[in-house]
Amino acid sequence: MGRIVGIDLGTTNSVLAVLEAGRPVVVANAEGQRTTPSVVGFSRDQELLVGQAARRQLVLNPRNTFANLKRLIGRLWQDLDEASQAVPYTIRANDLDQVRVLCPATEREYAPEELVASLLRKLVDDAAVYLGEPVEAAVITVPAYFDDAQRQATRDAGRLAGLRVERILNEPTAAALAYGLDRQRSQLVLVFDLGGGTFDVSILRIASGVFDVKATSGDTQLGGNDFDQRIVDWLAEGFQQTHGLDLRRDRQALQRLLDAAEKAKQELSGTQQTLISLPFIATGAAGPLHLETSLDRSTFEGLCPDLLDRLLRPVQAALRDAGLAPEDIDEVVMVGGSSRMPMVQQLVRTLVPRDPCQSVNPDEVVAIGAAVQAGILTGELRDLMLNDVTPLSVGLETIGGVMKVIIPRNTPIPVRRSDTFSTSEPNQSSVEIHVLQGERQMAADNKSLGRFRLAGIPPAPRGVPQVQVSFDVDANGILQVSAMDRTTGRRQSVTVQGSSNLSQDEIDKLLAEAASKAEDDRRRRLLVDRRNRAQTLLAQGERRLRDASLELGPYGAERQQRAVETAMADLRDSIEEGDDRSIERYAGQLEEALYGLNRRLSAERRGNDGNGPLGAPLQGLRNTLGTLRDELFAEDDWEDDWDRPAAQERGRRRERPADDPWGRF
Ligand code: AMP
């Protein structure tokens, strides 16, 4: 099996890690950063921007810049709470109630997983440069509390990015893997993971390399963003009272408010008070308006009591499901940037009487755990075993709209369970199987994962036919359902296609589109490269001709000089005509001609190497010429300009590309 990378696909930031010599390491992106903002956008001229480049245009181009996509992935419009809908770009529900992101720059709408795929692509492309080999497979983490549709959508995003998704791994489990990698002592660990948009709690027993998840709980619509939103509302309402203007109605002002709120929130984790200054935030009747205020920690905490309350229940539920009391927990591992907030840490201390573990980096620990899981899958890491659980109960709708649970939450996965059902009407020839996920009694209150029909049931009184329905949850937490009529043996099996997910046809279409675009992009890049190289070659040609006439005289190497001049003239003509084939051909000819001239020059230099009777004076003359040349060409030293980035690039890649025909200059 080839190399598998670990990716923490965060709401706010994403991180990629790999195993190097058996140890997980975080890979920096092309910008040299260990975390990549989970932001995707398009510039006004439709260029795709990902990560920091996209983040930079959040304020100036808010309609074409998409953050917090993780809160939208695999969700129906009706699933979204108000906070998730309040984004500075435009989202809408399509006919199937699926969430679509509108991009004015490209005049297209996107499924959230398409945009997430661009982010994944950047992460693995940057990693491929670092590793010096293509990256084709990944372990991708998701909140433990992600439902089936959200998991499938994440897996689809990986596939759209051209990756084999070897495992969908729960984030708190990943954090525990990283935490417990070198710890032999048996202990019960509670992972408290509060990120930018989601909240998870998992309880695990870790003992000698065996990681047993006992219970998991959470809230996929709760994270640091909600705390930011409280500050945004506080600022906007204050401003409205003074100036009568609601800043939240202006996309740019809203984005600036969001940025300032997040910054203030983060500062308040370290200080008691912070200043918020947003000059020229709006224009009133009397001219520009500015927002200038200070926020102290206790005011901020006073804005969020209900958010803190929402953190309580999942912790208590996980403890209850694991059959444990708070005192049984040996260690609390805090994960996710939002776990740095003092009020959150305080709350956790009141729930579990332990000081949270400070030895893990909350921003990187999930990606590191994903790389460890990748190592388990490739066999590079032995003696580690992971037993995870399904976060939510799955079952089906029965008569009266009641949900019958087939696999209860917190059942170890992979798991297969079956139950037998019958018809509710006489001579009923088919049954509809409505698959549900959730903890509520009534089907309508739970998440509908999909429906399928088993037909061809022979006529019989109600209650006589026996339909056996089996549920399989794989190690990714993804569900497959099959139904069999026991009388006829007729069977129907489906991977439940969540109604919020892209259909297989749509995925295939997007993959084909990406593949054809990739070919277009590759061709375009090749042309640009070819032309750039031709220009570089021409510049080198000019330099070599000057060298030759200075060192050998105007006709000192007539044949070689003429060959270079002719090839240069032909190459210039073909560039002017825009004829790419000729560019390729004449660039090759110029390369050859330059090779001949270079040989002639070095032979000449060897012959006059300063050892003969005229050696010393000649050497002196050459030195003078050399100095003169350096001065003449110091400004546009093409060769050096060309060599420097190339050398740096090779340093980054560790290996020099084998097919670099330009290396010999
Ligand atoms: P993650 O999804 O783990 O990258 O967490 C990102 C969230 O953590 C964002 O909402 C950040 O604003 C938040 N965050 C990062 N650092 C801090 C901090 N020092 N105090 C409060 N929140 C933070």
XYZ file of C-alpha atoms and ligand atoms in Angstrom, residues 10-13 194-197 224-225 228 262 265-266 269 336-338 340-341 362-363, ligand 1:
45
model
C -11.410 21.690 10.261
C -14.187 24.257 10.135
C -11.683 27.077 10.483
C -8.300 25.530 9.705
C -14.476 22.261 20.667
C -13.435 23.514 17.236
C -14.579 26.354 15.018
C -17.955 24.869 14.160
C -16.080 28.936 18.156
C -18.113 30.631 15.400
C -17.784 35.060 17.535
C -12.771 36.361 16.398
C -12.362 36.453 21.433
C -8.907 34.952 21.017
C -8.298 34.012 26.278
C -9.782 22.357 19.121
C -8.861 26.035 19.242
C -11.993 27.021 21.152
C -8.505 27.641 24.915
C -11.297 29.898 26.184
C -5.017 21.440 20.278
C -4.542 22.646 16.709
P -10.169 24.462 15.102
O -11.426 24.097 14.346
O -9.714 23.476 16.060
O -9.075 24.985 14.194
O -10.583 25.719 16.016
C -10.782 26.951 15.465
C -11.562 27.788 16.435
O -10.769 27.985 17.593
C -11.882 29.151 15.865
O -13.210 29.496 16.213
C -10.901 30.037 16.575
O -11.369 31.362 16.714
C -10.802 29.360 17.913
N -9.592 29.729 18.656
C -8.309 29.573 18.269
N -7.479 30.068 19.215
C -8.264 30.543 20.218
C -8.005 31.198 21.471
N -6.769 31.446 21.859
N -9.071 31.519 22.236
C -10.318 31.275 21.824
N -10.630 30.671 20.667
C -9.609 30.319 19.865
